[in-house]
Coordinates of C-alpha atoms in Angstrom, one line a residue:
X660 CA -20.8 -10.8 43.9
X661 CA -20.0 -7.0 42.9
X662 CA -16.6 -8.0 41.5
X663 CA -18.0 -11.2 39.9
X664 CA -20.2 -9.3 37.7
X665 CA -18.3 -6.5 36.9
X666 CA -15.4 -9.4 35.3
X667 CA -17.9 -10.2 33.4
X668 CA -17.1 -8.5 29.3
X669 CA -20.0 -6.7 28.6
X670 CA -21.1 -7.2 25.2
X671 CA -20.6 -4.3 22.3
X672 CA -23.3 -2.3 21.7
X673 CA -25.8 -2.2 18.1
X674 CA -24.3 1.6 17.9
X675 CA -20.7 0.0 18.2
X676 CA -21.1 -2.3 15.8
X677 CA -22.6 -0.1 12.9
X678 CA -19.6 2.4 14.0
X679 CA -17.4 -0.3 12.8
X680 CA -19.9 -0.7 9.6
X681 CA -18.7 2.7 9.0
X682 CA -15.4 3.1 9.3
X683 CA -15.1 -0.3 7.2
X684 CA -16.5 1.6 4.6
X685 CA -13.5 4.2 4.2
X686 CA -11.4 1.2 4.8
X687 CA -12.8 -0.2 1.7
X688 CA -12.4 2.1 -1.0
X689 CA -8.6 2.7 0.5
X690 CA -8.2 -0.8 -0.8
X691 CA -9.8 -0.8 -3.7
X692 CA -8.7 2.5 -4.5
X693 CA -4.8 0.7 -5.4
X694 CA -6.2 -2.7 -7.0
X695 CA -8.2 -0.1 -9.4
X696 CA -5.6 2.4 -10.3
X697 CA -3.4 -0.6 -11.4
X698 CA -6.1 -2.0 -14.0
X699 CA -7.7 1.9 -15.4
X700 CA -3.5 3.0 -16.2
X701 CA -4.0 1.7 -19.4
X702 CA -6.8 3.8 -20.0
X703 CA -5.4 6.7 -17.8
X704 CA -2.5 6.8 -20.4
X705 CA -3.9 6.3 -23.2
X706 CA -6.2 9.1 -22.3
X707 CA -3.7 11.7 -20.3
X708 CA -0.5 10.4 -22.5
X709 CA 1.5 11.5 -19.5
X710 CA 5.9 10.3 -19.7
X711 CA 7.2 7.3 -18.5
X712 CA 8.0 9.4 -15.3
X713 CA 4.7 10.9 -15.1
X714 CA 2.8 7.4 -14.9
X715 CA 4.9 5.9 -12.2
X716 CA 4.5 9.9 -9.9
X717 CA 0.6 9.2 -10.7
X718 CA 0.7 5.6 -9.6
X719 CA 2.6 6.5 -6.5
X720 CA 2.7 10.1 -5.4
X721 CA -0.3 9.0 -3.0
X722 CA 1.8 6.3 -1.3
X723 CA 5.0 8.7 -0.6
X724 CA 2.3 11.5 0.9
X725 CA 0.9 9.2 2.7
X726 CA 3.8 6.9 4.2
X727 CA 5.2 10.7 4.7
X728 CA 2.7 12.3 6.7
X729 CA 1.4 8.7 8.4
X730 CA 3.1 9.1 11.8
X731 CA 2.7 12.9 12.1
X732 CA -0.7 12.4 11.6
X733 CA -1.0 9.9 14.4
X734 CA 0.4 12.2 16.8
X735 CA -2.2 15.1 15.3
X736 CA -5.5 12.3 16.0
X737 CA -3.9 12.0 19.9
X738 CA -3.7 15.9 20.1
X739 CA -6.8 17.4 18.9
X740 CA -9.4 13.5 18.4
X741 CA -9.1 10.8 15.7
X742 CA -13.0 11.4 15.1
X743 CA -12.1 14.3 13.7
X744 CA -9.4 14.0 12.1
X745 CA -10.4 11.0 10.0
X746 CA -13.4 13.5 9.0
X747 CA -11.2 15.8 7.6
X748 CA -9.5 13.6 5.8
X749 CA -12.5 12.0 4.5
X750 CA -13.3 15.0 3.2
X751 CA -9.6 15.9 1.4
X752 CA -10.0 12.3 -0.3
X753 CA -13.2 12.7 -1.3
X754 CA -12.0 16.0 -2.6
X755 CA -9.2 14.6 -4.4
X756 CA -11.4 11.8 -5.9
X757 CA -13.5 14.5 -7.5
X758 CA -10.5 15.9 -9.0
X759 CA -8.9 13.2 -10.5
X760 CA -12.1 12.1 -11.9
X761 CA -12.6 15.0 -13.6
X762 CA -8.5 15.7 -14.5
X763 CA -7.3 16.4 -17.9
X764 CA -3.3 16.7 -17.5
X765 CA -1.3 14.2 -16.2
X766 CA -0.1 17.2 -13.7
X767 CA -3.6 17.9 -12.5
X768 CA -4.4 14.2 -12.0
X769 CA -1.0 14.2 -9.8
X770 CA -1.6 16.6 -7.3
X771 CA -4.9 15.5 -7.1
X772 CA -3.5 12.0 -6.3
X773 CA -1.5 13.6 -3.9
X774 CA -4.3 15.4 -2.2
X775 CA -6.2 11.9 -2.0
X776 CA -3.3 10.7 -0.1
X777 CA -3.2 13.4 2.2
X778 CA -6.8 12.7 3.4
X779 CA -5.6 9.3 3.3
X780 CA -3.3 9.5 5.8
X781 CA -5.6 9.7 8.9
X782 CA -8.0 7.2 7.2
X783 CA -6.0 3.9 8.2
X784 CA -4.6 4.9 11.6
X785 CA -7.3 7.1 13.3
X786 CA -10.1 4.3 11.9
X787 CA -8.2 1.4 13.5
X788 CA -8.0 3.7 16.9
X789 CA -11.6 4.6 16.8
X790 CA -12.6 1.2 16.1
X791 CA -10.5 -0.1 19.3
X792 CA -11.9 2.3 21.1
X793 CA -15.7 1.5 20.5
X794 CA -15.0 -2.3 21.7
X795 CA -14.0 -2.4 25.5
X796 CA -14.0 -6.3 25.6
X797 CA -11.0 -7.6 24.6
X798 CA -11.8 -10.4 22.5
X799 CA -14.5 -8.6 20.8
X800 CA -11.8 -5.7 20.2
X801 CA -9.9 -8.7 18.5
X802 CA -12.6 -9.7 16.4
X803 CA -13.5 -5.9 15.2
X804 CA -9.9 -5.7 14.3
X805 CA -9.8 -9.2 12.4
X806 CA -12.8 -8.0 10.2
X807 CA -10.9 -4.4 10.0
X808 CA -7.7 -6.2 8.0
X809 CA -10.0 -8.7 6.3
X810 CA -12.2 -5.9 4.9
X811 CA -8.8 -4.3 3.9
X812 CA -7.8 -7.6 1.8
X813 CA -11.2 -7.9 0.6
X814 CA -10.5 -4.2 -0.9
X815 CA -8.4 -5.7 -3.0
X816 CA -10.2 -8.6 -4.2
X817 CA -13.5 -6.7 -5.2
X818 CA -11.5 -3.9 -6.5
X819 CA -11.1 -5.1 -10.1
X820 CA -14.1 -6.8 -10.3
X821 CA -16.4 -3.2 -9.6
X822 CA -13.7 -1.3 -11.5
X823 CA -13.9 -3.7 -14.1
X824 CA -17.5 -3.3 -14.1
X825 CA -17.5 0.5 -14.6
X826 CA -14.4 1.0 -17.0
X827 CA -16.4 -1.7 -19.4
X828 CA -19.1 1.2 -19.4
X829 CA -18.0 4.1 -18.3
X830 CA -14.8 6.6 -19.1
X831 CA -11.5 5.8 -16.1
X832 CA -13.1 8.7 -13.8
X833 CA -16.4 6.2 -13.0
X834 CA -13.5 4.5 -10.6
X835 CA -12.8 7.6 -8.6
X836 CA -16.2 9.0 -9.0
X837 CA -17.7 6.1 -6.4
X838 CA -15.8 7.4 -4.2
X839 CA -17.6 10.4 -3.7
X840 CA -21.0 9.1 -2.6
X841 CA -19.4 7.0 0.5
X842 CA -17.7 9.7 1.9
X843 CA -20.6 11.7 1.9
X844 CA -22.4 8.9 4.0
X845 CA -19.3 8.6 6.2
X846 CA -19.8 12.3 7.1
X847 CA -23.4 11.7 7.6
X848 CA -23.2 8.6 9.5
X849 CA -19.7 9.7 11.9
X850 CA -20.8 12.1 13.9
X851 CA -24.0 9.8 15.6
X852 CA -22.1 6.4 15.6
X853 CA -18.4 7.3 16.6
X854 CA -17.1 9.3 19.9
X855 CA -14.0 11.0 20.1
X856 CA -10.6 9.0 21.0
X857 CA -7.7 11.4 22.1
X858 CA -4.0 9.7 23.8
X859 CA -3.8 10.6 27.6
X860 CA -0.2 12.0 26.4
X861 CA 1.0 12.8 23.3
X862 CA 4.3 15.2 22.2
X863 CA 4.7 18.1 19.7
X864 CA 4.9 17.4 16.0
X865 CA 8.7 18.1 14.4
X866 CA 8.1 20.6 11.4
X867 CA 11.6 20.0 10.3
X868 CA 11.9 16.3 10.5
X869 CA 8.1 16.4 8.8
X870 CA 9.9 18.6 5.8
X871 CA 13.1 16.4 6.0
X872 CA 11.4 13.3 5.5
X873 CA 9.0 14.4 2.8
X874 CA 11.5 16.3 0.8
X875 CA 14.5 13.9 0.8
X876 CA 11.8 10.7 -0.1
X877 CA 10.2 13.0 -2.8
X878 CA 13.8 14.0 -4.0
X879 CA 15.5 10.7 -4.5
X880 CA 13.2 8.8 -6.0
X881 CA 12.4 11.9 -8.5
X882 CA 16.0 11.2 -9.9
X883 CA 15.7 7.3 -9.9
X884 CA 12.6 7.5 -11.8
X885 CA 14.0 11.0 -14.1
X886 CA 16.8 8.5 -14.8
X887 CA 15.5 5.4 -15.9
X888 CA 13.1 7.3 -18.3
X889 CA 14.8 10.0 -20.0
X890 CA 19.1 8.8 -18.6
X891 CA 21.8 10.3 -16.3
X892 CA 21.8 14.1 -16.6
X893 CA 23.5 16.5 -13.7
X894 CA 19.7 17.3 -12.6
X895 CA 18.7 14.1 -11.9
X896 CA 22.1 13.4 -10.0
X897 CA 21.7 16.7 -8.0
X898 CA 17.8 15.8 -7.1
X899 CA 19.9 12.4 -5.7
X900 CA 22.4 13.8 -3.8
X901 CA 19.7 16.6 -2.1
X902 CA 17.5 13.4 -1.2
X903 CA 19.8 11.4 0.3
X904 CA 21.3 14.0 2.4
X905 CA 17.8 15.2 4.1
X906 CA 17.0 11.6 4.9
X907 CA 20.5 11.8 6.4
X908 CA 19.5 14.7 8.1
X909 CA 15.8 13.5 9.5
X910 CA 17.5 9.8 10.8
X911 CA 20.4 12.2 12.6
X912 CA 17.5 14.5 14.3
X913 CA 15.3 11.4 15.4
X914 CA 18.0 10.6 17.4
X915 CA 18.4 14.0 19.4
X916 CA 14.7 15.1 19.4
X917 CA 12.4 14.4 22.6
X918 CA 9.5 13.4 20.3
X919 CA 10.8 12.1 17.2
X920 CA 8.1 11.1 14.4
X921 CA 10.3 7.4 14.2
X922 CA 11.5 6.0 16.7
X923 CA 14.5 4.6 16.1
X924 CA 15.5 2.8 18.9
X925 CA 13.2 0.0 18.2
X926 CA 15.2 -1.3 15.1
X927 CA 17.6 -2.6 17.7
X928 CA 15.6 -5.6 18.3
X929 CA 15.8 -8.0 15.3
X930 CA 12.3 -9.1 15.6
X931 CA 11.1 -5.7 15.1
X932 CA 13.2 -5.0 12.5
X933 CA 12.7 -8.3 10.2
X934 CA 9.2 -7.9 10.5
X935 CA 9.6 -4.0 9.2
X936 CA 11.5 -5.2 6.4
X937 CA 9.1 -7.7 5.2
X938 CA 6.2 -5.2 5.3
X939 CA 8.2 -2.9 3.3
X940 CA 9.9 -5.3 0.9
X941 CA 6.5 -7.4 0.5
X942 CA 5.0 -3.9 -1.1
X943 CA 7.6 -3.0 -3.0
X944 CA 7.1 -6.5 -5.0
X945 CA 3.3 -6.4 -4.6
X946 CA 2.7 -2.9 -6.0
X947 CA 5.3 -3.7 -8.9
X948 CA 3.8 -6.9 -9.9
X949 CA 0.0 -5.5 -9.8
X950 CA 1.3 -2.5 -12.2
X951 CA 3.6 -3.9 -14.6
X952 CA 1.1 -7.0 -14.9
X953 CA -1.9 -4.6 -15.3
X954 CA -0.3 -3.2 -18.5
X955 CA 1.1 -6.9 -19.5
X956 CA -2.3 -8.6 -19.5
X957 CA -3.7 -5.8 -21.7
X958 CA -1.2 -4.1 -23.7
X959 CA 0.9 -6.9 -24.6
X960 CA -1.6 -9.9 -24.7
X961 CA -4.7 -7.8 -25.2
X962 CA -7.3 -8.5 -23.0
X963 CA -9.9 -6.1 -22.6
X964 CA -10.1 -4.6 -18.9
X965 CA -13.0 -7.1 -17.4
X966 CA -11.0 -10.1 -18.5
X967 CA -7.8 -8.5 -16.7
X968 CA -9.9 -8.2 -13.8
X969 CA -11.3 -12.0 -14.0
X970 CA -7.5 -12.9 -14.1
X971 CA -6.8 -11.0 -10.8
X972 CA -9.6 -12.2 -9.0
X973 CA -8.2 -16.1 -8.2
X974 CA -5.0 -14.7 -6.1
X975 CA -7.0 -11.9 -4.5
X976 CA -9.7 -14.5 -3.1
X977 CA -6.9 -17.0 -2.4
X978 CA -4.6 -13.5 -0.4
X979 CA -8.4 -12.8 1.5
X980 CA -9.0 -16.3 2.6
X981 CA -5.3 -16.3 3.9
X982 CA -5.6 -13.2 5.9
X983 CA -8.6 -14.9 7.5
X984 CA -6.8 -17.6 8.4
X985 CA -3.3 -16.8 9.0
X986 CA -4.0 -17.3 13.0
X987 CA -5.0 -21.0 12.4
X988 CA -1.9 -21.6 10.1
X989 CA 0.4 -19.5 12.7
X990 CA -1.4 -22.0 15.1
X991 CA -0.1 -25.0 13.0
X992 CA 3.5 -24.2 12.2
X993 CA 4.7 -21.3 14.1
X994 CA 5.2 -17.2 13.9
X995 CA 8.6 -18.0 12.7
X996 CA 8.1 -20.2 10.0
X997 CA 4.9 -18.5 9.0
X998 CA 6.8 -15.3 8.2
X999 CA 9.5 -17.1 6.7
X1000 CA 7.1 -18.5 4.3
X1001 CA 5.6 -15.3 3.6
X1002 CA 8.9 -14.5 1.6
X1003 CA 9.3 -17.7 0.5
X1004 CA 5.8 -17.6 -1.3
X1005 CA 5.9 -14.3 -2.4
X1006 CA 9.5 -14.6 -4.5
X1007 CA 8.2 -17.9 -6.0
X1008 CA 5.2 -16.3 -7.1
X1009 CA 6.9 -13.7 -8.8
X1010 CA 9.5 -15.6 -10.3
X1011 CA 6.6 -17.3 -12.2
X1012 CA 5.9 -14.3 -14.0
X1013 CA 9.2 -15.2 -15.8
X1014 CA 7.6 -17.9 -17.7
X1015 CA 5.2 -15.1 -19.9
X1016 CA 5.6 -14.6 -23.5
X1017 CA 4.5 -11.8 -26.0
X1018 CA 1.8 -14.6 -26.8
X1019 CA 0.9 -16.4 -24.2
X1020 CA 0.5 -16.0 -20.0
X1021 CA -2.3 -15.9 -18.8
X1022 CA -1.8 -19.2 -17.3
X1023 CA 1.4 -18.1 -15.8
X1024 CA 0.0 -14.8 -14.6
X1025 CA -3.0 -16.6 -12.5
X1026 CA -0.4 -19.3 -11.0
X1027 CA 1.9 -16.5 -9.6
X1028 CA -1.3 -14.7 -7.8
X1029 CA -2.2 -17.9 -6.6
X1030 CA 1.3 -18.3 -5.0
X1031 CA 2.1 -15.1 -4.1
X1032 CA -1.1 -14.5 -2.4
X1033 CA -0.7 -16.6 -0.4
X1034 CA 2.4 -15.0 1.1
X1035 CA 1.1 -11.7 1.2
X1036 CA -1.7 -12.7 3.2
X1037 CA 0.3 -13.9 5.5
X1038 CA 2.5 -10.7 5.7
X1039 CA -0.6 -8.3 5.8
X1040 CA -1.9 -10.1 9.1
X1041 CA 2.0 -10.9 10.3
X1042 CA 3.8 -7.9 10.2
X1043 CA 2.1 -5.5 12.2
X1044 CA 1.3 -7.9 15.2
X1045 CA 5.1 -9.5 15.3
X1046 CA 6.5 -5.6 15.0
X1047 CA 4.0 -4.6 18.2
X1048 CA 4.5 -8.0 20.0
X1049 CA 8.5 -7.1 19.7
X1050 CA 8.3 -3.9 21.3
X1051 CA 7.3 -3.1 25.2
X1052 CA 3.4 -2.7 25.7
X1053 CA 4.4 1.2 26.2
X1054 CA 5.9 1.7 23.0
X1055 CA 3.2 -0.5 20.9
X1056 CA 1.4 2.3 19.6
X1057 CA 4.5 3.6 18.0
X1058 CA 5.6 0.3 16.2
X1059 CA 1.9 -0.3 14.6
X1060 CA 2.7 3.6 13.2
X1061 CA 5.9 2.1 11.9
X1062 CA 4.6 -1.2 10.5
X1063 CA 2.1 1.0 8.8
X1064 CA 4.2 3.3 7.6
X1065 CA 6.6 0.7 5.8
X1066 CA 3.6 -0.8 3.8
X1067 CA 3.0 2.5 2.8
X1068 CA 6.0 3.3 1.8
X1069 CA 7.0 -0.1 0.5
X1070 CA 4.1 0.3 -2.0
X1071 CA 5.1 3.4 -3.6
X1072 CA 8.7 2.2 -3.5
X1073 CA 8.1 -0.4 -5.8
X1074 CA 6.4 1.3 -8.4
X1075 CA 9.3 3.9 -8.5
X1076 CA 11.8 1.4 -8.2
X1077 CA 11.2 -1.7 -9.6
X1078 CA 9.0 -0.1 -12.3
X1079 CA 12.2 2.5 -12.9
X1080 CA 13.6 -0.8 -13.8
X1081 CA 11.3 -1.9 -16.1
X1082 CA 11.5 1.7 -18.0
X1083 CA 14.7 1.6 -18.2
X1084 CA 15.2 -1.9 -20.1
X1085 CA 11.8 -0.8 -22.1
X1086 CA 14.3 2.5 -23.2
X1087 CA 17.2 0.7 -24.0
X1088 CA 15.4 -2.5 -25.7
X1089 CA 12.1 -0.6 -27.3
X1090 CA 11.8 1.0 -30.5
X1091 CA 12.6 4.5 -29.4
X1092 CA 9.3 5.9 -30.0
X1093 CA 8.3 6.7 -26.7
X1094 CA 9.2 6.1 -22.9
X1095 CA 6.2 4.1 -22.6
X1096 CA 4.5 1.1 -24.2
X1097 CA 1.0 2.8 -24.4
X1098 CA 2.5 5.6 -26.0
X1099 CA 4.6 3.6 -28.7
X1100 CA 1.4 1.7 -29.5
X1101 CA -0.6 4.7 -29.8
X1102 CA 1.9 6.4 -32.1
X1103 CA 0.0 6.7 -35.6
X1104 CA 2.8 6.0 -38.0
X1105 CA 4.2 2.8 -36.0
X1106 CA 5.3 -0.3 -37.9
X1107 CA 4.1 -4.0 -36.9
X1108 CA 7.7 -4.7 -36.7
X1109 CA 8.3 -1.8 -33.8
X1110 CA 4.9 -2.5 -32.0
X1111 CA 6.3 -6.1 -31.5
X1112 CA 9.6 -4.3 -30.4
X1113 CA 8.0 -2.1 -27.9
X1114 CA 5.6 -5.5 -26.8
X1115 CA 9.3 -7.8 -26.5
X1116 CA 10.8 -4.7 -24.6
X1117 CA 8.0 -4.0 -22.1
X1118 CA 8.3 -8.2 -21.7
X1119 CA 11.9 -8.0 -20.7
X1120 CA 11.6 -5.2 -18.4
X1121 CA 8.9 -7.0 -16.8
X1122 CA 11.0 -9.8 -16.3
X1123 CA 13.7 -7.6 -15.3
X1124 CA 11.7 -6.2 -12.5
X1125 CA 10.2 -9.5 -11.2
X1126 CA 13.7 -11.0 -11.0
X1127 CA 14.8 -8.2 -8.8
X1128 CA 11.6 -8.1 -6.7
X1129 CA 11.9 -12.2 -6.6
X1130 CA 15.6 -12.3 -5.8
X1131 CA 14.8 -9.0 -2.3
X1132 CA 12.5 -11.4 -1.0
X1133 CA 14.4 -14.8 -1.4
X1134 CA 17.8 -12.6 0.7
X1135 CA 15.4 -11.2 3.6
X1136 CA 13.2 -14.3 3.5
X1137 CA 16.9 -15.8 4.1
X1138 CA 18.0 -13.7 6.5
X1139 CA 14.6 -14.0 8.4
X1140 CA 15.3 -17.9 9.1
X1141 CA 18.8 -17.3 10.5
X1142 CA 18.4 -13.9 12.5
X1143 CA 15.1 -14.5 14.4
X1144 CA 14.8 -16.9 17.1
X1145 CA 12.9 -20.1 17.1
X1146 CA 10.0 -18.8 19.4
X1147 CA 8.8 -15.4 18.5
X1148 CA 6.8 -13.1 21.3
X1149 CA 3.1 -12.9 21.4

């Protein structure tokens, strides 16, 4: 009778649930914090004036820190307590908020970008440990982790709407600003409603491998960028060459290391490493699109801020309801042809954004994030659980570091690489004026003639980059359907 009742799952407790509450409130302003920082650059660099180079570090300096210091991090929560580690991060990015509210130099508003990712990078991965860790009962864990990637997606969604809301009335720091009052609540409310959540065993963080990684990421995309804003010079090739050779370096000392911060040996399964490269790619595109089509909708076609945000809110709804119900549609067709589809979706929806004009797309803007969202729904609730299901139960915690870590990555990626792309066409086809279309717009002495020169260049390096980004996904969505087997695990 004992052992019947204790097989019973005992139901999570009030405290457990409003524990969730509040870490879902961090999660939130994560998400929104990248859906808003795509729609206020307009006003950011119109305001700051920062170079071509300067407005893609400020878009994505938080995602390298982050996808830097993501796995490290994880081993830090297991050592010393995820409760409070995601504290002190909480506090960094609140911190860092403060700071790029108030910044007045694009060089201020950098490193404080960079010290929001920093807090950041316990935020995702100690919340989603905590969380699993205040529901015992499986199936209730499984629901407090659906709502956890839901909320995520909903980040996204509601993001333009409240920062359209606020850059309507208020100067571009009213974004960051709100993020100041719900850490402070966080701190408040953490201490009573979560407990402590430390790994039985955990190994020593690298230092080197920690610098290698950060320093050769850092590196080579600072002379991709360098270059496609200002051309090839010997600095930028140098910066390159450094780059390249430390990420040499760090993959060669993962592989002799007892603890390494990636594990590399899981990219031999093909499962594993598909789904890795659809995390990553599926950011790269997604980050790209939201920025370049930020500055499109309201540089180009001039719509004020709100109505950019009305736009965006269709294919964030549409990317929500997905990740709701990507278990029914996996149900339906299939792991394998879901994430097959995910690539599918996404590089149709971006090749759509070919069909915009210097007058007109809208239309065209609101069908691709319709499509696309669609497929990255799909891929925000696929990746991580076809990675972990790939892997042996031992080794699960260090694929979901990896799956995170390649979004992560994958998002700053595309802004640095796909929106080098679209600098360099916009230098080669613009006016001359300036590296950047807000700048070349803003110039006082500027002709209608060269303002509709800048408008048609920024247009073609829009293009430019959605080809590319459409074409990445199309080859892995190819290689997807004939490397991985008909039946996936899980």
């Amino acid at each position: 009778m004992n052992t019947h009742t204790l097989s019973i799952p005992q139901p999570a407790s009030r405290k457990a649930w409003l524990g969730l509450l509040t870490v879902l409130a961090l999660v939130l302003l994560v998400a929104m914090d990248g859906s808003v920082l795509y729609l206020a650059m307009p006003r950011v660099t119109s305001a700051l004036l920062p170079t071509a180079d300067q407005a893609l570090w400020i878009l994505d300096i938080y995602g390298f820190v982050v996808g830097s210091l993501l796995i490290a991090f994880g081993n830090l929560g297991d050592r010393y307590g995820r409760q409070k580690l995601i504290m002190a991060g909480a506090v960094i990015f609140g911190l860092g908020s403060l700071g790029v509210a108030c910044s007045t130099t694009p060089a201020s508003m950098i490193g404080f970008r960079a010290l929001m990712g920093l807090g950041g990078a316990t935020l995702l991965p100690s919340g989603l440990a905590i969380v699993s860790a205040l529901f015992p009962d499986p199936r209730q864990r499984a629901q407090a982790i659906g709502i956890f990637a839901a909320t995520f997606a909903a980040g996204f969604a509601i993001g333009p709407i409240i920062g359209g809301l606020l850059l309507q009335r208020y100067d571009w720091g009213a974004v960051f600003l709100i993020n100041v009052p719900v850490v402070l609540v966080f701190l408040l409310a953490a201490p009573v409603l979560l407990r402590e959540v430390r790994a039985a065993r955990h190994g020593r963080i690298d230092l080197p491998s920690l610098v290698l990684s950060c320093a050769g990421i850092l590196s080579f995309i600072y002379s991709i960028k360098s270059a496609a804003a200002a051309g090839f010079a010997l600095q930028q090739a140098v910066a390159g060459a450094a780059g390249l050779l430390a990420l040499a370096a760090f993959v060669r000392r993962q592989a002799t290391i007892p603890f390494p911060l990636l594990d590399l040996s899981l990219f031999k399964d093909r499962i594993f490493s598909i789904a890795i490269l659809t995390g990553l790619v599926s950011l790269v595109v997604w980050s790209a699109a939201g920025y370049l089509s930020g500055i499109y909708l309201q540089s180009v076609l001039g719509h004020d801020v709100f109505t950019t945000a009305l736009l965006a809110l269709p294919g964030a709804v549409v990317l929500t309801a997905t990740c709701v119900g990507t278990s029914r549609i996996v149900e339906r067709t299939g792991r394998k042809a879901a994430l097959v589809a995910t690539h599918l979706l996404i590089s149709l929806g971006v090749f759509l954004l070919l069909f915009t004009t210097t007058e007109a797309g809208a239309a065209a803007f609101v069908a691709s994030t319709l499509v696309a969202g669609v497929g990255y729904g799909l891929s925000f609730s696929l990746v991580a659980e076809v990675a972990v299901s790939a892997v042996p139960e031992a080794r699960a915690g260090a694929a979901g570091s990896i799956a995170e870590t390649s979004n992560e990555i994958g998002n700053a990626l595309g802004i640095a690489l796909l929106g080098s792309v679209a600098a360099l066409v916009f230098r080669l086809a613009g006016p001359g004026v300036a590296g950047t279309l807000n700048e070349t717009l803003a110039h006082p002495s500027l002709s209608n003639a060269a303002a509709q020169q800048a408008r048609e260049a920024f247009l073609s390096g829009l293009h430019a980059a959605a080809g590319v980004g459409g074409l990445l996904m199309l080859l892995v969505g190819i290689a997807a359907w004939i490397w991985l087997p008909r039946r996936l695990p899980g």
